[in-house]
Amino acid sequence: MARAKGTMIAVTSTKGGVGKTILTLNLAGIYQDMKKRVLIIDMDLYGGAIALNLNLNPDKTIYHFVDDLSNNRYHSFYDYVLKYNEQIDILSCPKDPRQANKIDAKYIEMILDNAIYRYDVILIDTSHTLTPVNISVLDMATVILYVMTNDPMDLKNTKSFLAILHDIEKENVKVVLNDSRDQDLNYFSTFDIKNVIRHNIDYTISASFHIRNISKYLLEGQILVENTSLSFRDFRDYDKLKKMATDLLPEVKEEK
Ligand SMILES: Nc1ncnc2c1ncn2[C@@H]1O[C@H](COP(=O)(O)OP(=O)(O)OP(=O)(O)O)[C@@H](O)[C@H]1O
Ligand SMILES: [Mg+2]
């Protein structure tokens, strides 16, 4: 029986270091708990860290996928993905920036078309720049999950980014305010932020989800929400992430 079309979630931002990669990994962990088949694609082609954060060393990456495809050597999609566990696969970013230079945006559609019927959820981590590759990803995504922090520069850029999406009639964007990255970033109230960006804040990751010594946990190669040695200061943080994950899947919403 043919598999249903998966949900493609592009995690993006207009500022670097806002927590995209960590959110991508945590969502993968939550979808795993929900018994979904998950593919994480690391489209942060020059500086991706998905494989690194999961202690994986891929032989093949997006570069090989594209190179083989353009040289008629491509056989199977699964030749290019790496298993993290039974439910989570990874399609990694190139290891060398010179390889990233060779990935033309025209291949993005082919990569995503190949993935969409193979997985329930495809989580795409991106870089924060509007490159042609990222624009293709955003264009194909079922949902654009936009991550921002409570930071003046971020507010300014978010306002412009959301205005552009609105102008091109892309309304499938959900805004995540990440208060966990830096607990002291609290200049603006949510009311102020909504007023500036002219958009709702769809989800918030609370300051209580701030994890001290986060690098230590990342180095363990385990997804944070799955890490049993990590004691959450507030268990509601897991429930909030689960609510976000559930909300992003249309078929789950219909079952309610
Ligand atoms: N919950 C958290 N608790 C503590 N620190 C956090 C948390 N989330 C993010 N950070 C900090 O923010 C850094 C950046 O997070 P992350 O790599 O997920 O951001 P990014 O948006 O993917 O960055 P880039 O634009 O470089 O790809 C982390 O290395 C960590 O130091
Ligand atoms: Mg990142």
PDB file of N, CA, C and O and ligand atoms in Angstrom, residues 17 19-22 42 44 47-49 125-127, ligand 2:
ATOM      1  N   GLY A  17      21.739  31.336  15.376  1.00  0.00           N
ATOM      2  CA  GLY A  17      21.884  30.972  16.780  1.00  0.00           C
ATOM      3  C   GLY A  17      20.643  31.130  17.635  1.00  0.00           C
ATOM      4  O   GLY A  17      20.742  31.253  18.858  1.00  0.00           O
ATOM      5  N   GLY A  19      18.213  28.897  17.985  1.00  0.00           N
ATOM      6  CA  GLY A  19      17.733  27.623  18.541  1.00  0.00           C
ATOM      7  C   GLY A  19      17.039  26.713  17.539  1.00  0.00           C
ATOM      8  O   GLY A  19      16.350  25.770  17.934  1.00  0.00           O
ATOM      9  N   LYS A  20      17.246  26.954  16.237  1.00  0.00           N
ATOM     10  CA  LYS A  20      16.597  26.131  15.199  1.00  0.00           C
ATOM     11  C   LYS A  20      16.996  24.656  15.297  1.00  0.00           C
ATOM     12  O   LYS A  20      16.156  23.775  15.258  1.00  0.00           O
ATOM     13  N   THR A  21      18.308  24.432  15.386  1.00  0.00           N
ATOM     14  CA  THR A  21      18.794  23.051  15.334  1.00  0.00           C
ATOM     15  C   THR A  21      18.319  22.270  16.558  1.00  0.00           C
ATOM     16  O   THR A  21      17.865  21.121  16.441  1.00  0.00           O
ATOM     17  N   ILE A  22      18.371  22.908  17.712  1.00  0.00           N
ATOM     18  CA  ILE A  22      17.943  22.221  18.937  1.00  0.00           C
ATOM     19  C   ILE A  22      16.442  21.947  18.882  1.00  0.00           C
ATOM     20  O   ILE A  22      15.989  20.857  19.247  1.00  0.00           O
ATOM     21  N   ASP A  42      19.378  18.100   6.909  1.00  0.00           N
ATOM     22  CA  ASP A  42      20.192  19.229   7.337  1.00  0.00           C
ATOM     23  C   ASP A  42      20.496  20.123   6.136  1.00  0.00           C
ATOM     24  O   ASP A  42      21.468  19.906   5.407  1.00  0.00           O
ATOM     25  N   ASP A  44      21.209  23.232   6.382  1.00  0.00           N
ATOM     26  CA  ASP A  44      22.177  24.278   6.717  1.00  0.00           C
ATOM     27  C   ASP A  44      23.474  23.826   6.049  1.00  0.00           C
ATOM     28  O   ASP A  44      24.356  23.231   6.674  1.00  0.00           O
ATOM     29  N   GLY A  47      27.004  25.106   7.439  1.00  0.00           N
ATOM     30  CA  GLY A  47      27.365  25.000   8.858  1.00  0.00           C
ATOM     31  C   GLY A  47      26.471  24.058   9.634  1.00  0.00           C
ATOM     32  O   GLY A  47      26.321  24.214  10.845  1.00  0.00           O
ATOM     33  N   GLY A  48      25.889  23.090   8.972  1.00  0.00           N
ATOM     34  CA  GLY A  48      24.936  22.198   9.634  1.00  0.00           C
ATOM     35  C   GLY A  48      25.555  21.415  10.776  1.00  0.00           C
ATOM     36  O   GLY A  48      26.753  21.107  10.764  1.00  0.00           O
ATOM     37  N   ALA A  49      24.727  21.108  11.775  1.00  0.00           N
ATOM     38  CA  ALA A  49      25.251  20.434  12.961  1.00  0.00           C
ATOM     39  C   ALA A  49      24.370  19.279  13.428  1.00  0.00           C
ATOM     40  O   ALA A  49      24.520  18.813  14.549  1.00  0.00           O
ATOM     41  N   ASP A 125      16.075  21.391   8.819  1.00  0.00           N
ATOM     42  CA  ASP A 125      16.801  22.467   9.502  1.00  0.00           C
ATOM     43  C   ASP A 125      17.436  23.338   8.418  1.00  0.00           C
ATOM     44  O   ASP A 125      17.960  22.817   7.432  1.00  0.00           O
ATOM     45  N   THR A 126      17.367  24.644   8.570  1.00  0.00           N
ATOM     46  CA  THR A 126      17.907  25.543   7.539  1.00  0.00           C
ATOM     47  C   THR A 126      18.943  26.488   8.142  1.00  0.00           C
ATOM     48  O   THR A 126      19.145  26.512   9.350  1.00  0.00           O
ATOM     49  N   SER A 127      19.548  27.289   7.280  1.00  0.00           N
ATOM     50  CA  SER A 127      20.386  28.375   7.778  1.00  0.00           C
ATOM     51  C   SER A 127      19.506  29.627   7.790  1.00  0.00           C
ATOM     52  O   SER A 127      18.401  29.612   7.275  1.00  0.00           O
TER      53      SER A 127
HETATM   54 MG    MG B   2      21.504  25.460  13.347  1.00  0.00          MG
END
